[in-house]
Tab-separated table of N, CA and C in Angstrom:
chain	number	residue	atom	x	y	z
A	19	MET	N	5.628	40.799	-20.276
A	19	MET	CA	6.711	39.960	-20.730
A	19	MET	C	6.717	38.662	-19.920
A	20	ALA	N	6.982	37.554	-20.583
A	20	ALA	CA	6.976	36.241	-19.938
A	20	ALA	C	8.179	36.085	-19.019
A	21	GLN	N	7.933	35.506	-17.849
A	21	GLN	CA	9.029	35.272	-16.902
A	21	GLN	C	9.873	34.070	-17.310
A	22	ASN	N	9.268	33.107	-17.971
A	22	ASN	CA	9.966	31.877	-18.337
A	22	ASN	C	10.444	31.945	-19.778
A	23	ASN	N	11.452	32.741	-20.033
A	23	ASN	CA	11.994	32.825	-21.385
A	23	ASN	C	13.309	32.060	-21.466
A	24	PHE	N	13.850	31.966	-22.640
A	24	PHE	CA	15.055	31.184	-22.870
A	24	PHE	C	16.254	31.721	-22.091
A	25	GLY	N	16.357	33.032	-21.968
A	25	GLY	CA	17.461	33.633	-21.214
A	25	GLY	C	17.427	33.237	-19.751
A	26	ASN	N	16.225	33.219	-19.159
A	26	ASN	CA	16.098	32.784	-17.755
A	26	ASN	C	16.461	31.315	-17.606
A	27	PHE	N	16.061	30.511	-18.581
A	27	PHE	CA	16.413	29.093	-18.556
A	27	PHE	C	17.930	28.920	-18.574
A	28	LEU	N	18.611	29.587	-19.481
A	28	LEU	CA	20.073	29.483	-19.573
A	28	LEU	C	20.744	29.963	-18.295
A	29	ALA	N	20.278	31.063	-17.733
A	29	ALA	CA	20.874	31.585	-16.499
A	29	ALA	C	20.711	30.591	-15.362
A	30	THR	N	19.547	29.955	-15.273
A	30	THR	CA	19.299	28.975	-14.209
A	30	THR	C	20.178	27.747	-14.375
A	31	VAL	N	20.263	27.219	-15.590
A	31	VAL	CA	21.056	26.006	-15.831
A	31	VAL	C	22.546	26.278	-15.649
A	32	ARG	N	23.018	27.452	-16.032
A	32	ARG	CA	24.444	27.780	-15.896
A	32	ARG	C	24.839	28.045	-14.444
A	33	SER	N	23.911	28.551	-13.652
A	33	SER	CA	24.257	28.884	-12.266
A	33	SER	C	24.064	27.710	-11.300
A	34	SER	N	23.208	26.771	-11.634
A	34	SER	CA	23.007	25.598	-10.777
A	34	SER	C	22.949	24.369	-11.667
A	35	HIS	N	23.937	23.537	-11.537
A	35	HIS	CA	24.040	22.367	-12.406
A	35	HIS	C	22.903	21.396	-12.130
A	36	THR	N	22.285	20.918	-13.187
A	36	THR	CA	21.205	19.954	-13.039
A	36	THR	C	21.791	18.551	-12.883
A	37	PRO	N	21.157	17.704	-12.059
A	37	PRO	CA	21.667	16.331	-11.895
A	37	PRO	C	21.644	15.586	-13.233
A	38	ARG	N	22.599	14.701	-13.394
A	38	ARG	CA	22.704	13.915	-14.623
A	38	ARG	C	22.272	12.479	-14.341
A	39	SER	N	21.567	11.889	-15.290
A	39	SER	CA	21.063	10.527	-15.082
A	39	SER	C	22.175	9.481	-15.115
A	40	ASP	N	23.340	9.832	-15.656
A	40	ASP	CA	24.437	8.867	-15.695
A	40	ASP	C	25.374	8.993	-14.491
A	41	ARG	N	25.063	9.848	-13.553
A	41	ARG	CA	25.896	10.042	-12.356
A	41	ARG	C	25.117	9.563	-11.140
A	42	PHE	N	25.283	8.301	-10.798
A	42	PHE	CA	24.578	7.728	-9.654
A	42	PHE	C	25.397	6.589	-9.066
A	43	GLU	N	25.034	6.226	-7.870
A	43	GLU	CA	25.654	5.076	-7.206
A	43	GLU	C	24.561	4.295	-6.502
A	44	VAL	N	24.631	2.980	-6.602
A	44	VAL	CA	23.694	2.093	-5.930
A	44	VAL	C	24.483	1.253	-4.930
A	45	VAL	N	23.999	1.204	-3.701
A	45	VAL	CA	24.636	0.393	-2.665
A	45	VAL	C	23.622	-0.653	-2.213
A	46	VAL	N	23.952	-1.919	-2.439
A	46	VAL	CA	23.077	-3.024	-2.044
A	46	VAL	C	23.594	-3.590	-0.733
A	47	ASN	N	22.743	-3.584	0.283
A	47	ASN	CA	23.063	-4.204	1.570
A	47	ASN	C	22.338	-5.540	1.617
A	48	PHE	N	23.080	-6.599	1.324
A	48	PHE	CA	22.506	-7.936	1.334
A	48	PHE	C	22.177	-8.341	2.775
A	49	PRO	N	21.244	-9.270	2.969
A	49	PRO	CA	20.932	-9.716	4.335
A	49	PRO	C	22.168	-10.317	5.005
A	50	GLY	N	22.286	-10.104	6.300
A	50	GLY	CA	23.424	-10.641	7.040
A	50	GLY	C	23.466	-12.155	7.057
A	51	SER	N	22.300	-12.787	6.901
A	51	SER	CA	22.238	-14.253	6.934
A	51	SER	C	22.681	-14.881	5.610
A	52	LEU	N	22.979	-14.062	4.611
A	52	LEU	CA	23.406	-14.557	3.310
A	52	LEU	C	24.929	-14.540	3.254
A	53	ALA	N	25.517	-15.723	3.136
A	53	ALA	CA	26.983	-15.830	3.081
A	53	ALA	C	27.461	-15.508	1.671
A	54	LEU	N	28.148	-14.383	1.533
A	54	LEU	CA	28.648	-13.948	0.226
A	54	LEU	C	30.132	-13.628	0.310
A	55	PRO	N	30.843	-13.765	-0.805
A	55	PRO	CA	32.236	-13.320	-0.813
A	55	PRO	C	32.300	-11.826	-0.489
A	56	PRO	N	33.373	-11.352	0.137
A	56	PRO	CA	33.443	-9.965	0.596
A	56	PRO	C	33.367	-8.906	-0.505
A	57	ASP	N	33.746	-9.234	-1.713
A	57	ASP	CA	33.770	-8.227	-2.771
A	57	ASP	C	32.467	-8.116	-3.560
A	58	VAL	N	31.469	-8.943	-3.268
A	58	VAL	CA	30.229	-8.942	-4.056
A	58	VAL	C	29.481	-7.620	-3.927
A	59	ALA	N	29.361	-7.078	-2.735
A	59	ALA	CA	28.637	-5.817	-2.545
A	59	ALA	C	29.320	-4.691	-3.325
A	60	ARG	N	30.633	-4.644	-3.292
A	60	ARG	CA	31.376	-3.604	-4.028
A	60	ARG	C	31.210	-3.777	-5.534
A	61	THR	N	31.335	-4.997	-6.027
A	61	THR	CA	31.173	-5.270	-7.453
A	61	THR	C	29.757	-4.934	-7.908
A	62	THR	N	28.777	-5.261	-7.075
A	62	THR	CA	27.386	-4.956	-7.391
A	62	THR	C	27.189	-3.454	-7.551
A	63	SER	N	27.807	-2.678	-6.682
A	63	SER	CA	27.701	-1.219	-6.761
A	63	SER	C	28.369	-0.684	-8.024
A	64	ILE	N	29.542	-1.190	-8.331
A	64	ILE	CA	30.297	-0.712	-9.490
A	64	ILE	C	29.604	-1.060	-10.802
A	65	LEU	N	29.031	-2.259	-10.897
A	65	LEU	CA	28.477	-2.725	-12.159
A	65	LEU	C	26.980	-2.462	-12.314
A	66	CYS	N	26.408	-1.633	-11.443
A	66	CYS	CA	25.001	-1.267	-11.618
A	66	CYS	C	24.904	-0.275	-12.772
A	67	GLU	N	24.207	-0.668	-13.814
A	67	GLU	CA	24.101	0.149	-15.013
A	67	GLU	C	22.857	1.028	-14.995
A	68	GLU	N	21.813	0.569	-14.343
A	68	GLU	CA	20.560	1.312	-14.359
A	68	GLU	C	19.790	1.048	-13.064
A	69	ALA	N	19.157	2.091	-12.555
A	69	ALA	CA	18.355	1.991	-11.336
A	69	ALA	C	17.144	2.898	-11.471
A	70	GLN	N	16.192	2.742	-10.578
A	70	GLN	CA	14.993	3.570	-10.594
A	70	GLN	C	14.850	4.283	-9.258
A	71	ILE	N	14.772	5.593	-9.309
A	71	ILE	CA	14.519	6.386	-8.105
A	71	ILE	C	13.032	6.268	-7.799
A	72	PRO	N	12.671	5.983	-6.555
A	72	PRO	CA	11.252	5.735	-6.236
A	72	PRO	C	10.402	6.996	-6.303
A	73	GLY	N	9.101	6.791	-6.295
A	73	GLY	CA	8.157	7.902	-6.362
A	73	GLY	C	7.041	7.741	-5.342
A	74	LEU	N	6.070	8.611	-5.423
A	74	LEU	CA	4.886	8.579	-4.558
A	74	LEU	C	3.647	8.672	-5.438
A	75	VAL	N	2.550	8.110	-4.975
A	75	VAL	CA	1.291	8.203	-5.703
A	75	VAL	C	0.182	8.529	-4.708
A	76	ALA	N	-0.615	9.527	-5.049
A	76	ALA	CA	-1.749	9.913	-4.211
A	76	ALA	C	-2.973	9.126	-4.665
A	77	THR	N	-3.681	8.534	-3.710
A	77	THR	CA	-4.925	7.865	-4.045
A	77	THR	C	-6.057	8.857	-3.797
A	78	ASN	N	-6.850	9.063	-4.810
A	78	ASN	CA	-7.930	10.041	-4.745
A	78	ASN	C	-9.282	9.343	-4.744
A	79	LEU	N	-10.225	9.894	-3.980
A	79	LEU	CA	-11.586	9.387	-3.929
A	79	LEU	C	-12.556	10.506	-4.285
A	80	PRO	N	-13.658	10.145	-4.925
A	80	PRO	CA	-14.649	11.181	-5.232
A	80	PRO	C	-15.337	11.673	-3.963
A	81	PHE	N	-15.573	12.969	-3.897
A	81	PHE	CA	-16.245	13.603	-2.760
A	81	PHE	C	-17.370	14.457	-3.336
A	82	ARG	N	-18.596	14.123	-2.980
A	82	ARG	CA	-19.760	14.819	-3.546
A	82	ARG	C	-20.078	16.073	-2.747
A	83	ILE	N	-20.240	17.169	-3.477
A	83	ILE	CA	-20.697	18.428	-2.899
A	83	ILE	C	-21.881	18.871	-3.754
A	84	GLY	N	-23.069	18.552	-3.292
A	84	GLY	CA	-24.262	18.854	-4.081
A	84	GLY	C	-24.210	18.138	-5.414
A	85	ALA	N	-24.302	18.893	-6.484
A	85	ALA	CA	-24.283	18.304	-7.824
A	85	ALA	C	-22.861	18.107	-8.354
A	86	TRP	N	-21.864	18.578	-7.643
A	86	TRP	CA	-20.479	18.483	-8.105
A	86	TRP	C	-19.743	17.328	-7.431
A	87	THR	N	-18.767	16.832	-8.126
A	87	THR	CA	-17.894	15.793	-7.582
A	87	THR	C	-16.465	16.309	-7.623
A	88	GLU	N	-15.851	16.371	-6.465
A	88	GLU	CA	-14.434	16.723	-6.370
A	88	GLU	C	-13.659	15.462	-6.029
A	89	TYR	N	-12.422	15.425	-6.466
A	89	TYR	CA	-11.556	14.311	-6.093
A	89	TYR	C	-10.570	14.815	-5.062
A	90	ARG	N	-10.568	14.164	-3.919
A	90	ARG	CA	-9.688	14.578	-2.827
A	90	ARG	C	-8.725	13.456	-2.477
A	91	THR	N	-7.530	13.854	-2.106
A	91	THR	CA	-6.518	12.879	-1.744
A	91	THR	C	-6.917	12.188	-0.449
A	92	GLN	N	-6.898	10.864	-0.507
A	92	GLN	CA	-7.228	10.066	0.667
A	92	GLN	C	-5.970	9.532	1.355
A	93	ASN	N	-4.978	9.173	0.549
A	93	ASN	CA	-3.789	8.537	1.101
A	93	ASN	C	-2.615	8.791	0.162
A	94	LEU	N	-1.427	8.681	0.685
A	94	LEU	CA	-0.212	8.783	-0.101
A	94	LEU	C	0.509	7.453	0.020
A	95	GLU	N	0.799	6.823	-1.098
A	95	GLU	CA	1.422	5.501	-1.100
A	95	GLU	C	2.783	5.574	-1.778
A	96	PHE	N	3.613	4.586	-1.465
A	96	PHE	CA	4.947	4.518	-2.047
A	96	PHE	C	4.866	3.931	-3.440
A	97	LEU	N	5.309	4.683	-4.425
A	97	LEU	CA	5.442	4.182	-5.782
A	97	LEU	C	6.897	3.773	-5.929
A	98	GLY	N	7.100	2.548	-6.195
A	98	GLY	CA	8.472	2.046	-6.220
A	98	GLY	C	8.633	0.912	-5.247
A	99	ALA	N	7.496	0.303	-4.838
A	99	ALA	CA	7.570	-0.882	-4.001
A	99	ALA	C	8.253	-2.001	-4.777
A	100	GLU	N	8.274	-1.850	-6.084
A	100	GLU	CA	9.030	-2.744	-6.945
A	100	GLU	C	9.872	-1.875	-7.866
A	101	ALA	N	11.159	-2.063	-7.826
A	101	ALA	CA	12.070	-1.270	-8.663
A	101	ALA	C	13.016	-2.215	-9.396
A	102	VAL	N	13.332	-1.863	-10.629
A	102	VAL	CA	14.205	-2.694	-11.458
A	102	VAL	C	15.621	-2.118	-11.435
A	103	PHE	N	16.586	-2.996	-11.225
A	103	PHE	CA	18.002	-2.642	-11.256
A	103	PHE	C	18.666	-3.511	-12.312
A	104	THR	N	19.491	-2.902	-13.142
A	104	THR	CA	20.190	-3.647	-14.186
A	104	THR	C	21.685	-3.592	-13.907
A	105	PHE	N	22.295	-4.768	-13.916
A	105	PHE	CA	23.721	-4.895	-13.628
A	105	PHE	C	24.421	-5.526	-14.829
A	106	LEU	N	25.633	-5.071	-15.108
A	106	LEU	CA	26.470	-5.776	-16.065
A	106	LEU	C	26.925	-7.066	-15.390
A	107	ALA	N	26.916	-8.153	-16.124
A	107	ALA	CA	27.356	-9.430	-15.554
A	107	ALA	C	28.879	-9.410	-15.388
A	108	ASP	N	29.334	-9.860	-14.234
A	108	ASP	CA	30.777	-9.962	-14.025
A	108	ASP	C	31.260	-11.315	-14.555
A	109	GLN	N	32.557	-11.466	-14.649
A	109	GLN	CA	33.162	-12.638	-15.293
A	109	GLN	C	32.699	-13.958	-14.694
A	110	ASN	N	32.555	-14.019	-13.390
A	110	ASN	CA	32.178	-15.271	-12.720
A	110	ASN	C	30.691	-15.343	-12.378
A	111	TRP	N	29.909	-14.430	-12.921
A	111	TRP	CA	28.464	-14.377	-12.658
A	111	TRP	C	28.179	-14.209	-11.176
A	112	GLY	N	29.065	-13.519	-10.467
A	112	GLY	CA	28.929	-13.349	-9.021
A	112	GLY	C	27.712	-12.546	-8.616
A	113	ILE	N	27.372	-11.504	-9.388
A	113	ILE	CA	26.211	-10.679	-9.056
A	113	ILE	C	24.939	-11.495	-9.225
A	114	ARG	N	24.809	-12.165	-10.353
A	114	ARG	CA	23.625	-12.998	-10.596
A	114	ARG	C	23.527	-14.091	-9.527
A	115	THR	N	24.634	-14.725	-9.195
A	115	THR	CA	24.641	-15.772	-8.176
A	115	THR	C	24.213	-15.228	-6.825
A	116	ALA	N	24.670	-14.030	-6.465
A	116	ALA	CA	24.298	-13.422	-5.182
A	116	ALA	C	22.785	-13.206	-5.103
A	117	PHE	N	22.191	-12.695	-6.179
A	117	PHE	CA	20.742	-12.473	-6.178
A	117	PHE	C	19.969	-13.794	-6.230
A	118	GLU	N	20.507	-14.797	-6.936
A	118	GLU	CA	19.875	-16.122	-6.928
A	118	GLU	C	19.871	-16.688	-5.513
A	119	ASN	N	21.017	-16.609	-4.834
A	119	ASN	CA	21.104	-17.125	-3.463
A	119	ASN	C	20.182	-16.355	-2.525
A	120	TRP	N	20.040	-15.064	-2.744
A	120	TRP	CA	19.119	-14.257	-1.931
A	120	TRP	C	17.682	-14.734	-2.155
A	121	ALA	N	17.322	-14.983	-3.415
A	121	ALA	CA	15.978	-15.482	-3.725
A	121	ALA	C	15.759	-16.864	-3.101
A	122	PHE	N	16.774	-17.737	-3.174
A	122	PHE	CA	16.665	-19.069	-2.570
A	122	PHE	C	16.537	-18.977	-1.052
A	123	LEU	N	17.164	-17.968	-0.463
A	123	LEU	CA	17.048	-17.743	0.972
A	123	LEU	C	15.605	-17.355	1.336
A	124	CYS	N	14.964	-16.586	0.478
A	124	CYS	CA	13.576	-16.166	0.724
A	124	CYS	C	12.622	-17.352	0.697
A	125	SER	N	12.792	-18.211	-0.296
A	125	SER	CA	11.909	-19.369	-0.442
A	125	SER	C	12.680	-20.482	-1.136
A	126	ASP	N	12.781	-21.617	-0.478
A	126	ASP	CA	13.499	-22.755	-1.044
A	126	ASP	C	12.733	-23.258	-2.270
A	127	PRO	N	13.394	-23.353	-3.444
A	127	PRO	CA	12.676	-23.748	-4.655
A	127	PRO	C	12.222	-25.215	-4.667
A	128	VAL	N	12.808	-26.051	-3.817
A	128	VAL	CA	12.435	-27.468	-3.781
A	128	VAL	C	11.390	-27.730	-2.700
A	129	SER	N	11.701	-27.347	-1.458
A	129	SER	CA	10.794	-27.626	-0.343
A	129	SER	C	9.659	-26.611	-0.229
A	130	LYS	N	9.826	-25.447	-0.863
A	130	LYS	CA	8.862	-24.341	-0.813
A	130	LYS	C	8.747	-23.710	0.570
A	131	GLU	N	9.693	-23.994	1.450
A	131	GLU	CA	9.703	-23.379	2.780
A	131	GLU	C	10.184	-21.939	2.658
A	132	THR	N	9.548	-21.045	3.392
A	132	THR	CA	9.940	-19.644	3.400
A	132	THR	C	10.702	-19.321	4.671
A	133	SER	N	11.495	-18.275	4.602
A	133	SER	CA	12.296	-17.846	5.749
A	133	SER	C	11.592	-16.719	6.487
A	134	TYR	N	12.074	-16.449	7.688
A	134	TYR	CA	11.547	-15.335	8.464
A	134	TYR	C	11.990	-14.012	7.839
A	135	PRO	N	11.116	-13.011	7.900
A	135	PRO	CA	11.462	-11.718	7.277
A	135	PRO	C	12.787	-11.139	7.760
A	136	GLU	N	13.084	-11.238	9.044
A	136	GLU	CA	14.330	-10.642	9.541
A	136	GLU	C	15.570	-11.326	8.975
A	137	ASP	N	15.410	-12.540	8.427
A	137	ASP	CA	16.544	-13.242	7.829
A	137	ASP	C	16.736	-12.920	6.348
A	138	ILE	N	15.711	-12.369	5.701
A	138	ILE	CA	15.794	-12.186	4.248
A	138	ILE	C	15.825	-10.729	3.804
A	139	TYR	N	15.475	-9.803	4.686
A	139	TYR	CA	15.410	-8.405	4.276
A	139	TYR	C	16.791	-7.789	4.158
A	140	GLY	N	16.964	-7.017	3.107
A	140	GLY	CA	18.147	-6.189	2.916
A	140	GLY	C	17.694	-4.761	2.677
A	141	SER	N	18.570	-3.938	2.176
A	141	SER	CA	18.206	-2.573	1.813
A	141	SER	C	19.043	-2.153	0.615
A	142	ILE	N	18.529	-1.171	-0.106
A	142	ILE	CA	19.236	-0.642	-1.267
A	142	ILE	C	19.181	0.879	-1.203
A	143	SER	N	20.324	1.515	-1.380
A	143	SER	CA	20.409	2.972	-1.409
A	143	SER	C	20.809	3.422	-2.804
A	144	ILE	N	20.187	4.506	-3.263
A	144	ILE	CA	20.517	5.107	-4.552
A	144	ILE	C	20.937	6.544	-4.281
A	145	TYR	N	22.088	6.926	-4.816
A	145	TYR	CA	22.601	8.280	-4.629
A	145	TYR	C	22.745	8.958	-5.984
A	146	SER	N	22.259	10.175	-6.086
A	146	SER	CA	22.487	11.019	-7.252
A	146	SER	C	23.789	11.771	-6.999
A	147	LEU	N	24.710	11.692	-7.949
A	147	LEU	CA	26.045	12.269	-7.761
A	147	LEU	C	26.280	13.468	-8.664
A	148	ALA	N	27.035	14.418	-8.151
A	148	ALA	CA	27.476	15.565	-8.951
A	148	ALA	C	28.694	15.139	-9.770
A	149	VAL	N	29.159	15.997	-10.653
A	149	VAL	CA	30.313	15.660	-11.491
A	149	VAL	C	31.588	15.456	-10.673
A	150	ASP	N	31.646	15.995	-9.451
A	150	ASP	CA	32.810	15.786	-8.586
A	150	ASP	C	32.592	14.628	-7.608
A	151	ASP	N	31.569	13.806	-7.841
A	151	ASP	CA	31.202	12.636	-7.042
A	151	ASP	C	30.618	12.971	-5.678
A	152	SER	N	30.304	14.217	-5.414
A	152	SER	CA	29.612	14.542	-4.170
A	152	SER	C	28.143	14.127	-4.313
A	153	VAL	N	27.526	13.779	-3.191
A	153	VAL	CA	26.150	13.305	-3.192
A	153	VAL	C	25.188	14.491	-3.232
A	154	LEU	N	24.308	14.493	-4.220
A	154	LEU	CA	23.298	15.538	-4.347
A	154	LEU	C	22.016	15.156	-3.604
A	155	ALA	N	21.640	13.888	-3.691
A	155	ALA	CA	20.417	13.390	-3.050
A	155	ALA	C	20.533	11.884	-2.917
A	156	GLY	N	19.716	11.310	-2.044
A	156	GLY	CA	19.737	9.868	-1.852
A	156	GLY	C	18.377	9.339	-1.439
A	157	TRP	N	18.147	8.078	-1.774
A	157	TRP	CA	16.915	7.387	-1.411
A	157	TRP	C	17.285	5.995	-0.941
A	158	LYS	N	16.556	5.498	0.054
A	158	LYS	CA	16.855	4.167	0.582
A	158	LYS	C	15.590	3.326	0.624
A	159	PHE	N	15.672	2.138	0.005
A	159	PHE	CA	14.600	1.153	0.044
A	159	PHE	C	14.814	0.268	1.274
A	160	TYR	N	13.754	0.024	2.035
A	160	TYR	CA	13.829	-0.814	3.234
A	160	TYR	C	13.044	-2.104	3.052
A	161	GLU	N	13.402	-3.098	3.854
A	161	GLU	CA	12.755	-4.418	3.824
A	161	GLU	C	12.692	-4.915	2.383
A	162	THR	N	13.868	-4.951	1.779
A	162	THR	CA	14.012	-5.261	0.362
A	162	THR	C	14.375	-6.721	0.167
A	163	MET	N	13.816	-7.305	-0.898
A	163	MET	CA	14.151	-8.678	-1.284
A	163	MET	C	13.915	-8.825	-2.785
A	164	PRO	N	14.596	-9.771	-3.428
A	164	PRO	CA	14.410	-9.941	-4.867
A	164	PRO	C	13.032	-10.519	-5.174
A	165	LYS	N	12.398	-9.971	-6.190
A	165	LYS	CA	11.094	-10.467	-6.615
A	165	LYS	C	11.188	-11.181	-7.958
A	166	LEU	N	12.017	-10.650	-8.854
A	166	LEU	CA	12.112	-11.232	-10.190
A	166	LEU	C	13.540	-11.139	-10.696
A	167	LEU	N	14.114	-12.270	-11.031
A	167	LEU	CA	15.392	-12.314	-11.730
A	167	LEU	C	15.033	-12.565	-13.186
A	168	SER	N	15.176	-11.559	-14.015
A	168	SER	CA	14.714	-11.637	-15.402
A	168	SER	C	15.519	-12.636	-16.212
A	169	LEU	N	14.884	-13.110	-17.266
A	169	LEU	CA	15.584	-13.943	-18.228
A	169	LEU	C	16.718	-13.125	-18.830
A	170	ILE	N	17.799	-13.795	-19.176
A	170	ILE	CA	18.941	-13.106	-19.779
A	170	ILE	C	19.127	-13.646	-21.190
A	171	PRO	N	18.801	-12.838	-22.187
A	171	PRO	CA	18.977	-13.331	-23.560
A	171	PRO	C	20.454	-13.327	-23.964
A	172	VAL	N	20.851	-14.363	-24.645
A	172	VAL	CA	22.182	-14.434	-25.245
A	172	VAL	C	21.987	-14.768	-26.721
A	173	SER	N	22.897	-14.297	-27.550
A	173	SER	CA	22.754	-14.493	-28.987
A	173	SER	C	24.125	-14.506	-29.635
A	174	SER	N	24.297	-15.401	-30.594
A	174	SER	CA	25.582	-15.451	-31.291
A	174	SER	C	25.784	-14.234	-32.186
A	175	ALA	N	24.727	-13.514	-32.506
A	175	ALA	CA	24.832	-12.330	-33.353
A	175	ALA	C	25.054	-11.055	-32.544
A	176	ASN	N	25.022	-11.156	-31.228
A	176	ASN	CA	25.153	-9.983	-30.360
A	176	ASN	C	26.523	-10.009	-29.689
A	177	THR	N	27.238	-8.912	-29.724
A	177	THR	CA	28.574	-8.867	-29.125
A	177	THR	C	28.657	-7.948	-27.907
A	178	SER	N	27.518	-7.481	-27.404
A	178	SER	CA	27.542	-6.566	-26.261
A	178	SER	C	27.645	-7.340	-24.948
A	179	ALA	N	27.850	-6.609	-23.871
A	179	ALA	CA	27.965	-7.215	-22.542
A	179	ALA	C	26.621	-7.786	-22.100
A	180	ILE	N	26.678	-8.811	-21.266
A	180	ILE	CA	25.468	-9.415	-20.721
A	180	ILE	C	24.989	-8.575	-19.550
A	181	ARG	N	23.684	-8.367	-19.490
A	181	ARG	CA	23.068	-7.573	-18.431
A	181	ARG	C	22.083	-8.433	-17.657
A	182	CYS	N	22.076	-8.238	-16.334
A	182	CYS	CA	21.156	-8.945	-15.446
A	182	CYS	C	20.179	-7.924	-14.877
A	183	SER	N	18.891	-8.114	-15.145
A	183	SER	CA	17.875	-7.224	-14.581
A	183	SER	C	17.200	-7.916	-13.415
A	184	ILE	N	17.172	-7.212	-12.294
A	184	ILE	CA	16.603	-7.749	-11.065
A	184	ILE	C	15.504	-6.798	-10.605
A	185	THR	N	14.311	-7.325	-10.388
A	185	THR	CA	13.234	-6.530	-9.815
A	185	THR	C	13.233	-6.783	-8.313
A	186	MET	N	13.359	-5.708	-7.559
A	186	MET	CA	13.411	-5.809	-6.103
A	186	MET	C	12.104	-5.287	-5.507
A	187	ALA	N	11.580	-6.014	-4.540
A	187	ALA	CA	10.393	-5.574	-3.812
A	187	ALA	C	10.850	-4.969	-2.494
A	188	SER	N	10.186	-3.912	-2.069
A	188	SER	CA	10.501	-3.293	-0.775
A	188	SER	C	9.210	-2.815	-0.130
A	189	THR	N	9.243	-2.692	1.176
A	189	THR	CA	8.049	-2.272	1.899
A	189	THR	C	7.857	-0.766	1.824
A	190	TYR	N	8.943	-0.028	1.966
A	190	TYR	CA	8.857	1.428	1.919
A	190	TYR	C	10.222	2.003	1.614
A	191	TRP	N	10.256	3.296	1.350
A	191	TRP	CA	11.518	3.992	1.087
A	191	TRP	C	11.463	5.352	1.775
A	192	GLU	N	12.651	5.942	1.930
A	192	GLU	CA	12.717	7.301	2.462
A	192	GLU	C	13.839	8.053	1.776
A	193	ARG	N	13.723	9.362	1.796
A	193	ARG	CA	14.778	10.242	1.277
A	193	ARG	C	15.841	10.342	2.349
A	194	ILE	N	17.092	10.124	1.957
A	194	ILE	CA	18.187	10.192	2.932
A	194	ILE	C	19.134	11.309	2.557
């Protein structure tokens, strides 16, 4: 008899609740050198509509054993060095402005001068939440900075909320 039958599936799901993709919290820690209004970090957390939990990727190399070739793991790399976050636009475009100012802090668009890493790095934490808002798991991106502020389409035929997609680059992440 198969161990993985429908009854076992139901018993497992009923006894341990599976995380839901709509129950999460994102906390953006902007660089200290970036002057922002005090409520921007809170608004950014509240209006985050979509985030990406990072992953890992194994790099494999061929290893010859006589006439056979095996692939063996050589290194483990961070998948998620670039992650996309989507935010609902707030009334005063404060979230978009905060990320624009962060990008301008990284590299001046006119003079092309770049800043020191310690002045531009922030961090982003993603928490998976249970239905009672308790934290199930968390991940933190380190040495984070904006890489791409996506175009924002607007249309007279569209009546939905405006969304800002930001691609963030980070050096590494860890499970917290």
